[in-house]
GROMACS .gro file of C-alpha atoms in nm:
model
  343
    1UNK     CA    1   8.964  10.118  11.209
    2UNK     CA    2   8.640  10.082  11.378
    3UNK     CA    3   8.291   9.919  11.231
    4UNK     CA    4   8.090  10.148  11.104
    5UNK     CA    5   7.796  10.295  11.298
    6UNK     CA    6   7.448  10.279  11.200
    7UNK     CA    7   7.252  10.626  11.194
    8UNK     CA    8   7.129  10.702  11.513
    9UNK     CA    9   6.737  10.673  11.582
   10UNK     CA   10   6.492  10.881  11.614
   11UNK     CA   11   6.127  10.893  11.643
   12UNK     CA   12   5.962  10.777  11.387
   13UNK     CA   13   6.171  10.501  11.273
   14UNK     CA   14   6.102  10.127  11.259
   15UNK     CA   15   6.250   9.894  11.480
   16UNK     CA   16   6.189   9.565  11.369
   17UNK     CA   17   6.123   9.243  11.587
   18UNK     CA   18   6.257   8.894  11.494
   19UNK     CA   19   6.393   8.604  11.639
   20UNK     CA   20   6.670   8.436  11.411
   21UNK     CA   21   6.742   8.162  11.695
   22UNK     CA   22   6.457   8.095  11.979
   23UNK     CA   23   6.092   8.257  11.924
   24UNK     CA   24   5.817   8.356  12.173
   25UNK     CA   25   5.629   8.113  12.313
   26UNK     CA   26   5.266   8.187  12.389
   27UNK     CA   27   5.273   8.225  12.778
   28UNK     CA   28   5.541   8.482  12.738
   29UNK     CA   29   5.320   8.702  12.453
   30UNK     CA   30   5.211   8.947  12.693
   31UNK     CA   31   5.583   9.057  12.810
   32UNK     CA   32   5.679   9.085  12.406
   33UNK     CA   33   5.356   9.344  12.387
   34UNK     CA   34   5.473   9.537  12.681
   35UNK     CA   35   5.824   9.572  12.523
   36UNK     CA   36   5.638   9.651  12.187
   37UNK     CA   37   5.426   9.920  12.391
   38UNK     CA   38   5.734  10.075  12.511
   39UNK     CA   39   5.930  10.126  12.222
   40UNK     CA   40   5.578  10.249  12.064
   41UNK     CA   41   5.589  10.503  12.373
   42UNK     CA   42   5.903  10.602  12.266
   43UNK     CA   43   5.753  10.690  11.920
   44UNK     CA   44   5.909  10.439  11.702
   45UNK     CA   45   5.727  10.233  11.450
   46UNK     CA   46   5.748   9.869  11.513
   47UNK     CA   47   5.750   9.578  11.275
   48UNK     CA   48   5.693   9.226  11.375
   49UNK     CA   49   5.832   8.944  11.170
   50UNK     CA   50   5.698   8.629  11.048
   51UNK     CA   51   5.958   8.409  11.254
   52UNK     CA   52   5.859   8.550  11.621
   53UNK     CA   53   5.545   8.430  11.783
   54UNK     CA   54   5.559   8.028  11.770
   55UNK     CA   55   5.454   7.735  11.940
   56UNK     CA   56   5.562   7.588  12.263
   57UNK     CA   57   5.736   7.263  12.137
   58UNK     CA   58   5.989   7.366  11.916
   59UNK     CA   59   6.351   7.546  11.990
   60UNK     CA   60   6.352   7.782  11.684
   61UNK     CA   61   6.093   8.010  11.550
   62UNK     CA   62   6.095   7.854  11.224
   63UNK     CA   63   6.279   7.654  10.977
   64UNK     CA   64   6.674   7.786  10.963
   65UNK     CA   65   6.601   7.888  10.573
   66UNK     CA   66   6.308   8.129  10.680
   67UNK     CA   67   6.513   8.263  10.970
   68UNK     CA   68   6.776   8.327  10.759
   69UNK     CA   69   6.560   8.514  10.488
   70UNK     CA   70   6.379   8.739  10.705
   71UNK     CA   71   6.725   8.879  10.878
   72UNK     CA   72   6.848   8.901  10.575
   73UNK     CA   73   6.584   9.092  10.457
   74UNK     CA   74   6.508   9.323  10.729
   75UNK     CA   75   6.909   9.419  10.773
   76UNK     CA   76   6.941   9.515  10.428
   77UNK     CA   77   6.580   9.728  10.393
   78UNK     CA   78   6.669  10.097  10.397
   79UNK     CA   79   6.372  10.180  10.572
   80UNK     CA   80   6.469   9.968  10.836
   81UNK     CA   81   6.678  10.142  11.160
   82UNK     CA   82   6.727   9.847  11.403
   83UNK     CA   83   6.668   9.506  11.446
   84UNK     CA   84   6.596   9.366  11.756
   85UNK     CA   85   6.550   9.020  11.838
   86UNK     CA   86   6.322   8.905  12.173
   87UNK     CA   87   6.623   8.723  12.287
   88UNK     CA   88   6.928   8.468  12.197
   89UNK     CA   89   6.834   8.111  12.224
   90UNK     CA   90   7.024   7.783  12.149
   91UNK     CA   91   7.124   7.707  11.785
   92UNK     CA   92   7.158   8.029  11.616
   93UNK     CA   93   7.488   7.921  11.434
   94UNK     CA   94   7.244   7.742  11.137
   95UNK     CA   95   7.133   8.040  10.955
   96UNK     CA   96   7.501   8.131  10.888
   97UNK     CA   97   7.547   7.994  10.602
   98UNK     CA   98   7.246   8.077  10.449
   99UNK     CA   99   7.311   8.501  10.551
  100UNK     CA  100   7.508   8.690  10.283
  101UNK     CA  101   7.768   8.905  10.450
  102UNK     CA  102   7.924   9.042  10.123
  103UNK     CA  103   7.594   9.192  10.061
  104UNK     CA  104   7.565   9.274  10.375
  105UNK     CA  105   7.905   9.496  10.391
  106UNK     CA  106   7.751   9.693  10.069
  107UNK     CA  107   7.478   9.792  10.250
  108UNK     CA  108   7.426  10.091  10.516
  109UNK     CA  109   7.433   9.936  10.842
  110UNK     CA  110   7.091   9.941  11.096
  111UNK     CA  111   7.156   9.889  11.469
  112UNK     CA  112   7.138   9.499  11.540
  113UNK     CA  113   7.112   9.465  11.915
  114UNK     CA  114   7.161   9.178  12.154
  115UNK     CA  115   7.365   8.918  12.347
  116UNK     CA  116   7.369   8.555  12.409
  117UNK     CA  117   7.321   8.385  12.111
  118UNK     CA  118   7.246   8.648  11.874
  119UNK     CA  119   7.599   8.727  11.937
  120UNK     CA  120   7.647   8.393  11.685
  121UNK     CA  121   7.543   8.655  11.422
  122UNK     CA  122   7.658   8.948  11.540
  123UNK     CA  123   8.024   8.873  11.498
  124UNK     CA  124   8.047   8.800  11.172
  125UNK     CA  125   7.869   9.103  11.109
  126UNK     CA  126   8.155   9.304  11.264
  127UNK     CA  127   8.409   9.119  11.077
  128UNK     CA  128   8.292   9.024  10.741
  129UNK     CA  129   8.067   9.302  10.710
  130UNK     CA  130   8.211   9.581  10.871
  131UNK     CA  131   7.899   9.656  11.095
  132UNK     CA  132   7.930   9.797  11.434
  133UNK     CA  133   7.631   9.607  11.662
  134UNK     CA  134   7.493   9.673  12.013
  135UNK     CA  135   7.591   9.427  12.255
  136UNK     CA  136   7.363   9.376  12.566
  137UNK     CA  137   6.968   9.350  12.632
  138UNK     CA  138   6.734   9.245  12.390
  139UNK     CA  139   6.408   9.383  12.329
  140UNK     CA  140   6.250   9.154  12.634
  141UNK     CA  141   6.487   9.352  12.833
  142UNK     CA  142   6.371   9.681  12.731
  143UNK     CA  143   6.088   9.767  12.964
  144UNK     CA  144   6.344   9.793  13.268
  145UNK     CA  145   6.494  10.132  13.394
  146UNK     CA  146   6.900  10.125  13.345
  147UNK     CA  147   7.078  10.035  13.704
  148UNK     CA  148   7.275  10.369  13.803
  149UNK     CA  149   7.579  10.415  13.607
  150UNK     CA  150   7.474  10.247  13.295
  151UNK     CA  151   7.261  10.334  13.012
  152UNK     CA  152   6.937  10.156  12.826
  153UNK     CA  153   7.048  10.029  12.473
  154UNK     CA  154   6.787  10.308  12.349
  155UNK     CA  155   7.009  10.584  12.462
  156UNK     CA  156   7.311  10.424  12.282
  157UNK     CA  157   7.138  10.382  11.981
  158UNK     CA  158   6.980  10.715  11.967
  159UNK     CA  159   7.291  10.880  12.039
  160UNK     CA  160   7.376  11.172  11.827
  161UNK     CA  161   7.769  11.140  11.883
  162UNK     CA  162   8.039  11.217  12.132
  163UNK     CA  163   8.164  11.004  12.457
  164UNK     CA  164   7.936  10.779  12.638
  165UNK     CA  165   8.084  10.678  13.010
  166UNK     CA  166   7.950  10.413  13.148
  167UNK     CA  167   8.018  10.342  13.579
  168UNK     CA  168   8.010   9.992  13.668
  169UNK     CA  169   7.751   9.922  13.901
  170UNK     CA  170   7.681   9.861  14.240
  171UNK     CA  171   7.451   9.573  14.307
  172UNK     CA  172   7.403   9.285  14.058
  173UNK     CA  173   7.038   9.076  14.078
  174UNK     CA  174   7.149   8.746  14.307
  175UNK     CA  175   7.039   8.524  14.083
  176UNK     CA  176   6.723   8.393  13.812
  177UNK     CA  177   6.500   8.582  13.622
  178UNK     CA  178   6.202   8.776  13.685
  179UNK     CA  179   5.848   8.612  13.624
  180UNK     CA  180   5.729   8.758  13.297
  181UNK     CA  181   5.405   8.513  13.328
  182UNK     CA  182   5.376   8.651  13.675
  183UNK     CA  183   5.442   9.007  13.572
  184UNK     CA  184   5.460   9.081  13.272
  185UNK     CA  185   5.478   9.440  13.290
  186UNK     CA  186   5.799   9.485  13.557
  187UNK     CA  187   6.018   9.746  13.471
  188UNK     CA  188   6.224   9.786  13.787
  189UNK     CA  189   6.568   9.558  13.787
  190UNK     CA  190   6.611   9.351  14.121
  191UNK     CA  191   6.954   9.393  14.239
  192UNK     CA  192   6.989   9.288  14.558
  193UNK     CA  193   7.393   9.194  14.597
  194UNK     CA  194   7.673   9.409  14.601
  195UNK     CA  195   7.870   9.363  14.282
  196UNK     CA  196   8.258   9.515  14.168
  197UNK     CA  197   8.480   9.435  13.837
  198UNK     CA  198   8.806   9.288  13.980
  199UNK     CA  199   9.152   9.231  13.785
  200UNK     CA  200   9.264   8.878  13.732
  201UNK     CA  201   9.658   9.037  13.854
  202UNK     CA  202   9.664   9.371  14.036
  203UNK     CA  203   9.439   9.654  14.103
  204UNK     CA  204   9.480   9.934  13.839
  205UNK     CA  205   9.461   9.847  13.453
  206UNK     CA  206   9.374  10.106  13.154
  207UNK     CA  207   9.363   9.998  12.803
  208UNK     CA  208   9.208  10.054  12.516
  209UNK     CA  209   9.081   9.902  12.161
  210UNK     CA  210   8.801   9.819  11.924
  211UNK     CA  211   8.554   9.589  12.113
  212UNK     CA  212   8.497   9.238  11.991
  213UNK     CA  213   8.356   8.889  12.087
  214UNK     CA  214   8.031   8.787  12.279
  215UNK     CA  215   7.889   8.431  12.435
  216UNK     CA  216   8.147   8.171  12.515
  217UNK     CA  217   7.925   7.894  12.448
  218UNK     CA  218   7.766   7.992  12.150
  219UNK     CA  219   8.145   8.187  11.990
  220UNK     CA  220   8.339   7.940  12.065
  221UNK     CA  221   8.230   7.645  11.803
  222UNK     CA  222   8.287   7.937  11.523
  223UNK     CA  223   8.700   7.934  11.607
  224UNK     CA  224   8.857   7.840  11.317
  225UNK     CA  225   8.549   7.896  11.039
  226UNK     CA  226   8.540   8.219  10.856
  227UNK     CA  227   8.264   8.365  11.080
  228UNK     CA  228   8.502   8.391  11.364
  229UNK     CA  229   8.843   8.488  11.226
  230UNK     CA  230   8.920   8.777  11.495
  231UNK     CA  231   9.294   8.730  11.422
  232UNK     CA  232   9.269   8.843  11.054
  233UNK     CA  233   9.020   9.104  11.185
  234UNK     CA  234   9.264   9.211  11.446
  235UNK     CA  235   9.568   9.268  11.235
  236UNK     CA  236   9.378   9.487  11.040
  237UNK     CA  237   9.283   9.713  11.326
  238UNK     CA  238   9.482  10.017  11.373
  239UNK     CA  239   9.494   9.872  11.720
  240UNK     CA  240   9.493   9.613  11.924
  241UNK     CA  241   9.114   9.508  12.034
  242UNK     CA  242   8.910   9.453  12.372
  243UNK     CA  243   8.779   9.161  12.356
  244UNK     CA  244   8.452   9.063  12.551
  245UNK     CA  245   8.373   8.742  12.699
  246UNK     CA  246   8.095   8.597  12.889
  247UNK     CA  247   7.970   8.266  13.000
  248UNK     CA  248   7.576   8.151  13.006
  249UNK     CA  249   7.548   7.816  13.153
  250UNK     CA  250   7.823   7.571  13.084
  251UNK     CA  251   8.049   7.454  13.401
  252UNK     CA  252   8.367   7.585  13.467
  253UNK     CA  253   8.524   7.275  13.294
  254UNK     CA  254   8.333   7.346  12.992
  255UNK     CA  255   8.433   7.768  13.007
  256UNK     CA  256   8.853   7.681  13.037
  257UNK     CA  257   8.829   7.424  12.764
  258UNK     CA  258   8.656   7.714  12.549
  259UNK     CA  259   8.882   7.968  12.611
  260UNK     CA  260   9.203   7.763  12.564
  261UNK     CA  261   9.050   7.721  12.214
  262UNK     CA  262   8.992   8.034  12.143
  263UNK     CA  263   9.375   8.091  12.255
  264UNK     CA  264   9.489   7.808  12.057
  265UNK     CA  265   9.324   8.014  11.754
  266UNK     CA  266   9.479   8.311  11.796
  267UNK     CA  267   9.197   8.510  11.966
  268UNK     CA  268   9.370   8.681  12.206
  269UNK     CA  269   9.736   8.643  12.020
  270UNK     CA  270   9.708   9.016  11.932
  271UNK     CA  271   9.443   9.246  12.238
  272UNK     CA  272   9.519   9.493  12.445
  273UNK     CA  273   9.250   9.336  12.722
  274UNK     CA  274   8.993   9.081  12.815
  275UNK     CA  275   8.658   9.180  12.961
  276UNK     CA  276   8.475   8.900  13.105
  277UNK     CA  277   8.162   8.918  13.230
  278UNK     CA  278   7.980   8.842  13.536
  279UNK     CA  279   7.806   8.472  13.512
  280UNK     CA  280   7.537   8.273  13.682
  281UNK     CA  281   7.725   7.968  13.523
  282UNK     CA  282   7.816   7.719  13.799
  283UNK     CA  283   8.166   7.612  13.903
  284UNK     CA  284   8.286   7.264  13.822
  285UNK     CA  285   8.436   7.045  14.176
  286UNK     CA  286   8.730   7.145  14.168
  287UNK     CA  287   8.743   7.465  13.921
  288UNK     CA  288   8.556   7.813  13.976
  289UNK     CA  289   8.445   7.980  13.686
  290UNK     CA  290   8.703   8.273  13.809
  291UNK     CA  291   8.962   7.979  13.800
  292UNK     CA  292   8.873   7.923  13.414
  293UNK     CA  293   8.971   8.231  13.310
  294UNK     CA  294   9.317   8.201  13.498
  295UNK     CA  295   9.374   7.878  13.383
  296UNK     CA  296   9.304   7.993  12.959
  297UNK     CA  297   9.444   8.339  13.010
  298UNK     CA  298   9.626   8.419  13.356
  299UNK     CA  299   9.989   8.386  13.155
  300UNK     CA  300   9.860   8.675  12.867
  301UNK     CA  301  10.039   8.938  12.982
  302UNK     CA  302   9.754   9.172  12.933
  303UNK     CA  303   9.482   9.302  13.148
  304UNK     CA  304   9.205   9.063  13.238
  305UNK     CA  305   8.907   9.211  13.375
  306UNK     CA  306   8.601   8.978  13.614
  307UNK     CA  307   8.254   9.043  13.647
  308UNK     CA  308   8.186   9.339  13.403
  309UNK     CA  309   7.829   9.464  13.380
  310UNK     CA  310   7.726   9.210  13.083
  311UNK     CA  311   7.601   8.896  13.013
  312UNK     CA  312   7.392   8.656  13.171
  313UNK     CA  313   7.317   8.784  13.502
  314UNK     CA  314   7.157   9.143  13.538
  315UNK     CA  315   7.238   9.427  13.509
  316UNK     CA  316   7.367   9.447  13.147
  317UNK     CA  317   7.541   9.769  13.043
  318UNK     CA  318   7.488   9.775  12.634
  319UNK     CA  319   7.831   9.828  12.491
  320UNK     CA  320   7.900   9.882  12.099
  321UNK     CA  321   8.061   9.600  11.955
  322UNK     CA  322   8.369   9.727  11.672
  323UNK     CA  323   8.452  10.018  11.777
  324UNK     CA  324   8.686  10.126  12.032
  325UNK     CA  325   8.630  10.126  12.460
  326UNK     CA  326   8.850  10.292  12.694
  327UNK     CA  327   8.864  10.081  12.981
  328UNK     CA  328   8.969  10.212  13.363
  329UNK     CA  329   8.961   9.998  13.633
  330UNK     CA  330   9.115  10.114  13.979
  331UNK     CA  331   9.033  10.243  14.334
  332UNK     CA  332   8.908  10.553  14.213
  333UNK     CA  333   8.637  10.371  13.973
  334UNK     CA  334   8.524  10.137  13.668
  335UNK     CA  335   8.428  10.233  13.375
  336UNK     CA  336   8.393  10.212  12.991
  337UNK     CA  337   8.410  10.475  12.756
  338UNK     CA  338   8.316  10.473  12.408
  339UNK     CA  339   8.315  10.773  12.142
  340UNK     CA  340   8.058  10.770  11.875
  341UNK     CA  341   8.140  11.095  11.700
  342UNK     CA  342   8.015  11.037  11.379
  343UNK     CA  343   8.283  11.233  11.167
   0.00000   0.00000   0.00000
């Protein structure tokens, strides 16, 4: 069965802004206001949080019990229609503990959107709380036009139902980030290098299944605690699930040692596919980060798809974590397909 989907948005609603991992430090203020300004364009009502704007010397926006409180608080308010963090950071995984998914899974669901580490929080979400989230950009992202084929998270979100297709894209950006010091106003994506999914075996796959997964690095320390228990979660689908993979910065060592644990727990024990996604990670001597995923998952006997439009290196195509993707890949084009009917 898939999550279930937050209301779609509309103007007038409040979108609120906090950071449950890594705040906003003070140089980077004026990019925050111009993704503010734009959603305000868009004529939503925005929110800002006490955990947000914080100093330059710390890794968090504030203490993990304030973090905590304020998601908590701001999924659960009713007048509330998405929450959307600036960005992931590094040590999300302490406000678990302290968030109350059983409460959560009584409540209506708002659209949580993100990647990176937010996706620490958004997978327990799915599968303790039954929430479907929005996987890819964060509100720092927003500003930028969607590459050609994919859509900005706002259209997903303010979707009133049906199919959305989704074309992988042609050109990926070559590598870093833009300048948001510099400019922090830029709205056009730089892609500059010709980009394709490939299959790790073959060159046609189709399959289909409720989406689920996120980071490597920040996912993979959850295997075996009840925030990350996609087998139960999986058995209890009406069919097998996608899952979605994608590596940020550790080595190609440190990517096949994560995914053999992740197959030693049972992650991919019952999925119709694997969608990894394209990386700026580096290799390791004598591994590529392509040879990581072979070397966890060449053997599963299921599709395995490279380089798909999310993650760490742009552009990011915002796909809707717990509920089902179609998945084509072949000569005559790649693509994702997702149906938020609403019945």
């Amino acid at each position: 069965m898939d999550a279930r989907l937050p209301a779609p948005l509309r103007p007038g609603d409040t979108i609120a802004v906090t950071a449950p991992s890594s705040g906003v430090p003070q140089a980077l203020w004026p990019r925050l206001d111009a993704a503010i300004a734009h959603l305000r364009r868009r004529g939503f009502e925005v929110l800002e949080g006490v955990c947000l704007r914080d100093a330059d010397d710390h890794h968090v926006s504030a203490s993990r019990e304030a973090r905590a409180d304020e998601l908590m608080a701001l999924l659960v308010d009713p007048d509330i229609a998405a929450v959307v963090p600036p960005w992931g950071g590094e040590t999300g995984i302490d406000v678990l503990r302290f968030l109350d998914f059983e409460l959560l899974a009584e409540c209506d669901p708002c659209w949580y959107v993100g990647f990176s580490d937010l996706t620490t929080t958004m997978l327990p979400l799915t599968l303790r709380s039954g929430w479907a989230t929005l996987h890819g950009q964060n509100l720092m992202d927003t500003p930028y036009a969607p590459a050609s084929g994919l859509l900005h998270w706002l259209d997903v979100v303010m979707s009133e139902g049906g199919e959305l297709t989704q074309s992988a894209a042609t050109h990926k950006r070559a590598e870093g980030w833009d300048d948001y010091v510099a400019d922090p106003q830029v709205a056009e994506l730089t892609l500059n290098d010709p980009a394709r999914w490939s299959l790790l075996e073959g060159e046609v796959a189709g399959f289909a299944g409720p989406l689920v997964g996120g980071c490597i690095e920040v996912l993979s320390p959850l295997v075996g605690t009840p925030f990350a228990d996609v087998p139960a979660w999986a058995a209890e689908q009406a069919q097998p699930p996608v899952v979605l993979l994608e590596a940020a910065e550790g080595n190609a060592f440190e990517i096949a040692r994560d995914l053999h644990g992740m197959r030693l727990a049972g992650w991919f024990d019952r999925c119709s596919g694997v969608l990894v996604g394209r990386t700026p990670a580096p290799d390791a001597p004598t591994l590529t980060q392509h040879d990581a995923v072979r070397d966890a998952l060449g053997d599963l006997d299921v599709p395995v798809v490279l380089d798909v439009d999310f993650g760490h290196q742009q552009p990011m195509m915002p796909l809707v974590l717990g509920v089902e993707a179609r998945v084509e890949v072949g000569p005559e084009g790649q693509r994702i397909t997702q149906d938020l009917g609403r019945s």
